Tab-separated table of C-alpha atoms in Angstrom:
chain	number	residue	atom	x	y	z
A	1	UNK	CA	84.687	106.774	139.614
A	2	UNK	CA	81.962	109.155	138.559
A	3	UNK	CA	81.126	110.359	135.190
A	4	UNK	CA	80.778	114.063	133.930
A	5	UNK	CA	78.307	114.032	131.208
A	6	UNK	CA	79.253	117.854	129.981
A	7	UNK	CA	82.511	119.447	128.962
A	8	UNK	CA	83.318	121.840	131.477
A	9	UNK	CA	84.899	125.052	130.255
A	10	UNK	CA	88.000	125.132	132.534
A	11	UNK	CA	90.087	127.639	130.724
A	12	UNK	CA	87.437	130.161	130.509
A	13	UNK	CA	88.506	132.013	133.456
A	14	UNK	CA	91.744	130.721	133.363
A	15	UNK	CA	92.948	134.828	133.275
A	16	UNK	CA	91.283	135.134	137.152
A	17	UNK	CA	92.862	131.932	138.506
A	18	UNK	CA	96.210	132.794	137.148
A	19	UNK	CA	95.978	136.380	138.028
A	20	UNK	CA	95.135	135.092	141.855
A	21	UNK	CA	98.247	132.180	141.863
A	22	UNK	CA	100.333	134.803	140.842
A	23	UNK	CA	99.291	136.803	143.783
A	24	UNK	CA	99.587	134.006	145.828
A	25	UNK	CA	103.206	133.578	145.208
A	26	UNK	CA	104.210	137.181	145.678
A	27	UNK	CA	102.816	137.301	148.689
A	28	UNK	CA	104.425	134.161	149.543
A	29	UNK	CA	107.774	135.126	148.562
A	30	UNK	CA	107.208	138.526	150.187
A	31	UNK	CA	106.448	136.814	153.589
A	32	UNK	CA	109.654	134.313	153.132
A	33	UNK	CA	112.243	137.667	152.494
A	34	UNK	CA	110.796	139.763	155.320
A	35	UNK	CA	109.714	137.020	157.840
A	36	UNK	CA	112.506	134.374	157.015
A	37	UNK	CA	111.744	130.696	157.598
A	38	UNK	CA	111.604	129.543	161.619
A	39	UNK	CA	114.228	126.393	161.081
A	40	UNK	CA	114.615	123.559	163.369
A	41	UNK	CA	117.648	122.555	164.779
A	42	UNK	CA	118.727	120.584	161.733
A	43	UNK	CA	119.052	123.646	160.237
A	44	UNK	CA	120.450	125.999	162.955
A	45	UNK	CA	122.306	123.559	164.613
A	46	UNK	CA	121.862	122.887	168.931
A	47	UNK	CA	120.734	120.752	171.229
A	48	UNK	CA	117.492	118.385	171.303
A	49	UNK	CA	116.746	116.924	174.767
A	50	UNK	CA	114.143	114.357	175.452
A	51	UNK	CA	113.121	114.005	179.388
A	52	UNK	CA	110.205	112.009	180.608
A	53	UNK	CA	108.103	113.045	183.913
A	54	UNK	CA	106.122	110.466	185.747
A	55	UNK	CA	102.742	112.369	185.834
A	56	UNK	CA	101.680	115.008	183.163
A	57	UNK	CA	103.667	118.314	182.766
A	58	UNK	CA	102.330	122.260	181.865
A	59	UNK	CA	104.756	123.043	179.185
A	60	UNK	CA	104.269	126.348	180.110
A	61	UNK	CA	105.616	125.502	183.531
A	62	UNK	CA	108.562	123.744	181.765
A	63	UNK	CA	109.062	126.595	179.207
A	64	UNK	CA	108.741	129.571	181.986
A	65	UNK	CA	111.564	127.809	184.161
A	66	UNK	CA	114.144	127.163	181.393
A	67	UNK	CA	114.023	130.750	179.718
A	68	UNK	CA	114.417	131.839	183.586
A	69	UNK	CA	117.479	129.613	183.560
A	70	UNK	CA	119.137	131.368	180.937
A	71	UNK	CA	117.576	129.131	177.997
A	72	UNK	CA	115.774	131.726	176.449
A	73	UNK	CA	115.535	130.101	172.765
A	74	UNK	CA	114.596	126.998	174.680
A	75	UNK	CA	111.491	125.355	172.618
A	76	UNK	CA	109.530	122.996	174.333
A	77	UNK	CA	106.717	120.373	172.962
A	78	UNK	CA	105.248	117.309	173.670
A	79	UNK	CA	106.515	114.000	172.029
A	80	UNK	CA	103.829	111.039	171.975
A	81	UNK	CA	102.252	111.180	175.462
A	82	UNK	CA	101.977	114.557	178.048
A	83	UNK	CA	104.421	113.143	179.972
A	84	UNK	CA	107.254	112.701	177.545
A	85	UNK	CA	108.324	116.157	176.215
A	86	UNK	CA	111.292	117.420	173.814
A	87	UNK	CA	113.321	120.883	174.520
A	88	UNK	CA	115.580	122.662	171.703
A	89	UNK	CA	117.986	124.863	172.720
A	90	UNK	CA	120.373	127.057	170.736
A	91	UNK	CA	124.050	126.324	169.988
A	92	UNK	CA	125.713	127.513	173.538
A	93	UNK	CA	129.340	128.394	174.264
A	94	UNK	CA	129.953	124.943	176.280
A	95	UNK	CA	132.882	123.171	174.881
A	96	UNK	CA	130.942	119.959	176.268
A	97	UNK	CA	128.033	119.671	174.548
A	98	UNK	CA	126.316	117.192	177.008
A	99	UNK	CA	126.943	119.005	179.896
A	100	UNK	CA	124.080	121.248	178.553
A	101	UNK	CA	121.541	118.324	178.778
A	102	UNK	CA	122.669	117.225	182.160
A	103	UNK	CA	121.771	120.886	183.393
A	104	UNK	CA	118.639	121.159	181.727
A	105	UNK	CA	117.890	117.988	183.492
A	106	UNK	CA	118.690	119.491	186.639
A	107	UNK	CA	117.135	122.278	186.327
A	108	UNK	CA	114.006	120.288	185.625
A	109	UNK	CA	114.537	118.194	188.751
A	110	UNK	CA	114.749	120.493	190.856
A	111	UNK	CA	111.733	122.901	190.039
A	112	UNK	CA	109.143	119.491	191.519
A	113	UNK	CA	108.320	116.712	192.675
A	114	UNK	CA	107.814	114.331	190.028
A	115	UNK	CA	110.940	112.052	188.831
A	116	UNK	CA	112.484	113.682	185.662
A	117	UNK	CA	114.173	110.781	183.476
A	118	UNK	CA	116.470	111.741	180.537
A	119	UNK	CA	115.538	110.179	177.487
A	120	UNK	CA	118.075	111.195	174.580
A	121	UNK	CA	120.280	114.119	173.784
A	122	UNK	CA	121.176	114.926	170.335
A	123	UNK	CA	123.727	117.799	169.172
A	124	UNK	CA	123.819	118.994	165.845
A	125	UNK	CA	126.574	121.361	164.941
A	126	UNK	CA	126.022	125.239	163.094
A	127	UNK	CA	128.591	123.979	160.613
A	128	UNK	CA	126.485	120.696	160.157
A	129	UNK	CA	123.048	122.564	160.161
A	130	UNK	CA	123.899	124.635	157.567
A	131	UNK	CA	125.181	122.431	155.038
A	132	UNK	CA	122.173	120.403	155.391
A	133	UNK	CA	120.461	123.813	154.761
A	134	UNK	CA	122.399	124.104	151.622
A	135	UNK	CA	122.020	120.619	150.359
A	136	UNK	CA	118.245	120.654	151.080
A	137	UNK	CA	118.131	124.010	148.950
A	138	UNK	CA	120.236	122.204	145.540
A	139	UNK	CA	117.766	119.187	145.927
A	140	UNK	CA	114.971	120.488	145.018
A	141	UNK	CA	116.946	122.449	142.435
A	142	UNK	CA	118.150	119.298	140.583
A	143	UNK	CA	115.113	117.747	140.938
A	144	UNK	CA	113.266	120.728	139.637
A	145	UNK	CA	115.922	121.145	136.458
A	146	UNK	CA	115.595	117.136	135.855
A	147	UNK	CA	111.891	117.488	135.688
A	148	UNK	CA	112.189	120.427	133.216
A	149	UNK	CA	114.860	117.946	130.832
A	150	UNK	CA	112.025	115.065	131.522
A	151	UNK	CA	108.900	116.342	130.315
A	152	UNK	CA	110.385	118.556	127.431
A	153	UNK	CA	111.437	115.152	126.142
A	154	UNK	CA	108.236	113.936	126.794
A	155	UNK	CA	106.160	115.888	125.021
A	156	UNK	CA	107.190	119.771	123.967
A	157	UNK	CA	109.075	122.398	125.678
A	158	UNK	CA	105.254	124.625	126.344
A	159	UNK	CA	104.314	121.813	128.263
A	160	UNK	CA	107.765	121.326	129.935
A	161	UNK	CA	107.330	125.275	131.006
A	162	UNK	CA	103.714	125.278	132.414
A	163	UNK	CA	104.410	121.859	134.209
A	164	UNK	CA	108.022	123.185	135.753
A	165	UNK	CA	106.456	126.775	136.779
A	166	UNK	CA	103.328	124.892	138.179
A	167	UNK	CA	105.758	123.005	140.543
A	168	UNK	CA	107.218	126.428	141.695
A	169	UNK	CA	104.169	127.562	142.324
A	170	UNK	CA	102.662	125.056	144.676
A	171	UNK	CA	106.690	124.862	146.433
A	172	UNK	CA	106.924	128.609	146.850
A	173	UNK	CA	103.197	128.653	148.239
A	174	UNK	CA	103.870	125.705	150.944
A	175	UNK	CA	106.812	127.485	151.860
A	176	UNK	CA	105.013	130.468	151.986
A	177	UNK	CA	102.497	129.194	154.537
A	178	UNK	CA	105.588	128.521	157.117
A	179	UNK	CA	107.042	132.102	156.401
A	180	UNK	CA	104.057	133.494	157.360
A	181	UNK	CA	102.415	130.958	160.353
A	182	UNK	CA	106.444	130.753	161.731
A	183	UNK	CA	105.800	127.470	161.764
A	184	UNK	CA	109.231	125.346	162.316
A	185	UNK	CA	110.545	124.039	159.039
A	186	UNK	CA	112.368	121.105	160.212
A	187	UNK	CA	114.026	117.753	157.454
A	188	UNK	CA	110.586	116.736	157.723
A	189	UNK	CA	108.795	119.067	155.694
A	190	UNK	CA	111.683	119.339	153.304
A	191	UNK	CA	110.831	115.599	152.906
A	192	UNK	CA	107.096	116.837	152.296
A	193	UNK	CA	108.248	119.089	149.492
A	194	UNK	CA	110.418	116.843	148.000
A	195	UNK	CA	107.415	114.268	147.942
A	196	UNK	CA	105.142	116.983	146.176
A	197	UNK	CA	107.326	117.544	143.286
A	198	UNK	CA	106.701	113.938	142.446
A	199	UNK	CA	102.833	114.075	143.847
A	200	UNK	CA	102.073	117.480	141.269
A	201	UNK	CA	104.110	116.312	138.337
A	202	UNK	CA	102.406	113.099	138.529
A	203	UNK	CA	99.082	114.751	138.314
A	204	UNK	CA	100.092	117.118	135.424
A	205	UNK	CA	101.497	114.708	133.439
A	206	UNK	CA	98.141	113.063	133.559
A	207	UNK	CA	96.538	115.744	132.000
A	208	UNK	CA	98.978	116.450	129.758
A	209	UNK	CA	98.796	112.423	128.356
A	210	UNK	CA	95.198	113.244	128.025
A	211	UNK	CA	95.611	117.043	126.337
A	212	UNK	CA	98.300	114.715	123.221
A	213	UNK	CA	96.015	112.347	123.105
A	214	UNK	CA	92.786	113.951	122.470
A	215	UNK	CA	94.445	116.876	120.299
A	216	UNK	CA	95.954	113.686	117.741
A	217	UNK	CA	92.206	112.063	118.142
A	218	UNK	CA	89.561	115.317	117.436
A	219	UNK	CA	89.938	116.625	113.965
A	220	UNK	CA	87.928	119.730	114.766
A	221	UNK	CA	87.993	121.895	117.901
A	222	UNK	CA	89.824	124.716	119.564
A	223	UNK	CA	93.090	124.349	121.677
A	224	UNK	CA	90.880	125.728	124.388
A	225	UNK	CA	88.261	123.306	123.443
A	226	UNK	CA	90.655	120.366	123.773
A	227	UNK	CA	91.719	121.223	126.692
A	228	UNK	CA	88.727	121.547	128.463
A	229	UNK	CA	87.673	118.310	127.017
A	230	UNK	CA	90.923	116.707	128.365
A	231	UNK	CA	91.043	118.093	131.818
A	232	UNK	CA	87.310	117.016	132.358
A	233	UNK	CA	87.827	113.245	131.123
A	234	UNK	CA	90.403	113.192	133.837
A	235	UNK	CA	88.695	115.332	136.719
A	236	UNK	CA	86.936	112.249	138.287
A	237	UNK	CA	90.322	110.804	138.790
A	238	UNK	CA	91.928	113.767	139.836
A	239	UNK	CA	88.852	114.632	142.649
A	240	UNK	CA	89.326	110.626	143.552
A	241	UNK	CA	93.192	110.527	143.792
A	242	UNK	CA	93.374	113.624	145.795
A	243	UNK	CA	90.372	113.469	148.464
A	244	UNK	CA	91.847	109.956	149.082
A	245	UNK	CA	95.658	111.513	149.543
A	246	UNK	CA	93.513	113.931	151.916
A	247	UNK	CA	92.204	111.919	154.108
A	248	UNK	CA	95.445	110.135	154.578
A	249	UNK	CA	97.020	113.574	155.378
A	250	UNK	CA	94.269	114.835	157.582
A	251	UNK	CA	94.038	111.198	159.113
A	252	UNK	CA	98.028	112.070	159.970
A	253	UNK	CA	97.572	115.781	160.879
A	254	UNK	CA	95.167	115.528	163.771
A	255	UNK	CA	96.571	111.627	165.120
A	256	UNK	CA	99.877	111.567	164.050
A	257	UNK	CA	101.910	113.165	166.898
A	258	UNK	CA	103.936	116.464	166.705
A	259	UNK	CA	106.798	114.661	165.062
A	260	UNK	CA	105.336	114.716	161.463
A	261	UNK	CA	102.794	117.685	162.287
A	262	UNK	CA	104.560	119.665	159.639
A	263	UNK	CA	105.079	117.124	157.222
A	264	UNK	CA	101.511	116.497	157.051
A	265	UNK	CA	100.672	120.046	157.488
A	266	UNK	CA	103.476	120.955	153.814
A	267	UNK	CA	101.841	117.820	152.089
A	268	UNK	CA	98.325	118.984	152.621
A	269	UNK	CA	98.799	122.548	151.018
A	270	UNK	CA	100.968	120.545	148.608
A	271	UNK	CA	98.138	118.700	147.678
A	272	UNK	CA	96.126	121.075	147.478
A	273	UNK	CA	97.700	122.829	145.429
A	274	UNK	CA	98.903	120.792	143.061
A	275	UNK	CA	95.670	119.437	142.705
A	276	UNK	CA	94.315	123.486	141.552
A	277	UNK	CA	97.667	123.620	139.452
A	278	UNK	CA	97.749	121.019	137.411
A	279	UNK	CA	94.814	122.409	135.191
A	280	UNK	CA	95.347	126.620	136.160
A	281	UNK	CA	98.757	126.896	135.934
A	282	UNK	CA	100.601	124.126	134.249
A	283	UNK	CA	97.760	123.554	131.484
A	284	UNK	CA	96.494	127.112	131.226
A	285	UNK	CA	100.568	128.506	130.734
A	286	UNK	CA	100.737	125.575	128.067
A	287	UNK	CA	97.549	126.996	125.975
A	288	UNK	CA	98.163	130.269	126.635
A	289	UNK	CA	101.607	130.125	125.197
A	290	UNK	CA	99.950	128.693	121.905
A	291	UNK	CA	100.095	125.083	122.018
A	292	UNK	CA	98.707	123.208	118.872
A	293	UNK	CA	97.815	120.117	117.113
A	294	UNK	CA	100.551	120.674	114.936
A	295	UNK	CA	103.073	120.894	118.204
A	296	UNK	CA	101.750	117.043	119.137
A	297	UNK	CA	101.115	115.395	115.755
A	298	UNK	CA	103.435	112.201	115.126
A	299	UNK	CA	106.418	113.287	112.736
A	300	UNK	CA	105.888	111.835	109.777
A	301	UNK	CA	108.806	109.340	108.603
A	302	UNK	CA	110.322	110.341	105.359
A	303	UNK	CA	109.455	108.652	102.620
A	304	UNK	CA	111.887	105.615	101.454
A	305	UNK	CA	112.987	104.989	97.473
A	306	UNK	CA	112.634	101.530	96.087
A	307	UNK	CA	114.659	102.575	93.588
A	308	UNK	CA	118.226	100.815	93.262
């Protein structure tokens, strides 16, 4: 833990930061309407097959022969090791579904020398893909509308607003990011943006404890004031809690395997984010649409006659 001496006057440009989150997010949801989201096969629905080759393999090589073959929408990556890689393809017109992993198989044989050993195939149907598409989609909906009902509860429906909108932000930024890079968005990184909801609100709420607390504590001082004086008693936790989340994340990025590559990849903008959002969106929307002391003061209990 380290100690900041000095208030720091947070909200001072709060104007610029918001003005440049708001950007953000247009451009974000300008990329996701235009560009449209590059979903994996839990989405779309297809075939996953896993082959392993006794000695190394170009993907390229692999990738060049199959959309030769008539795979076209083939994807191809590694899985663990160069030697063990995974290949998407498309929903095709074959009745029997496995009779397209046999043939990618073959085709894979046949093209060298090395021993080509089939793995796993996995078929997910349209129908299936886009109900999970659906159901991803209302998940973070209820979660988002059961956060809104939790912290207005909690504390007062400003707060409830600049913590709920804060959480769009960061979501419709991380989403953003794989609108624009075409990056697949597979279950994993709806996991990743499930997590974050729980990862920013946590983080807000922190600051918001801190923001009741010190406005029922200092008789004088400005909302501003207050809030500055909050989010700074908190920031060494905040800079702690996150860098350590961080390195966690980047520790997964760059050793973790392609598998969660995009789950760590979602969670580190999450992070990021969320980090930035919980004092220049969620507390910044709160005092700018005129929190008080009066808002967080204790209600006084009415007063009881004795008299019979």
């Amino acid at each position: 833990m380290f100690y900041v001496k000095n208030t720091i006057n947070f909200m001072r440009p709060r104007w610029i930061f918001m003005a440049m989150s708001a950007t953000l997010v247009l451009i974000s949801i300008f990329a996701i309407v235009t560009r449209g989201l590059n979903f994996g096969i839990q989405f779309t629905g297809g075939t996953v097959i896993e082959v392993h080759y006794s000695k190394s393999v170009p993907l390229s090589d692999v990738r060049s022969l199959l959309h030769k073959a008539g795979f076209p929408d083939a994807q191809v990556s590694n899985i663990g090791t160069a030697r063990d890689v995974m290949i998407r393809v498309a929903p095709r017109a074959e009745k029997n579904r496995s009779k397209v992993g046999d043939k990618v198989v073959q085709l894979l044989s046949q093209d060298t020398t090395q021993k080509v050993t089939l793995r796993k195939v996995d078929f997910v149907g349209p129908t299936v893909g886009s109900e999970l598409r659906q159901d991803g989609a209302l998940a973070l909906l209820y979660t988002v509308i059961a956060i809104l009902i939790y912290v207005t509860l909690r504390f007062e429906w400003r707060f409830a607003l600049g913590a709920v909108l804060a959480l769009v932000h960061d979501i419709i930024i991380t989403v953003g990011v794989f609108a624009i890079t075409q990056l697949e968005f597979n279950m994993t990184v709806l996991a990743a943006l499930l997590a974050l909801l729980g990862y920013s609100l946590n983080d807000t709420i922190v600051v918001f404890d801190r923001v009741r607390e010190n406005f029922r504590k200092m008789r004088k001082g400005s909302p501003a004031g207050i809030m500055n004086a909050a989010v700074t008693q908190t920031l060494s936790r905040t800079v702690i809690t996150s860098f350590t989340v961080v390195l966690v994340l980047l520790s997964l990025f760059f050793f973790g395997g392609s598998v969660i590559h995009n789950f760590s990849l979602a969670m580190l903008i999450g992070v990021i984010f969320g980090t930035y959002s919980s004092v220049y969106v969620a507390s910044a929307l709160a005092l700018t649409l005129g929190v008080s002391k009066a808002d967080l003061m204790p209600t006084k209990k009415a007063d009881v006659d004795d008299r019979p």
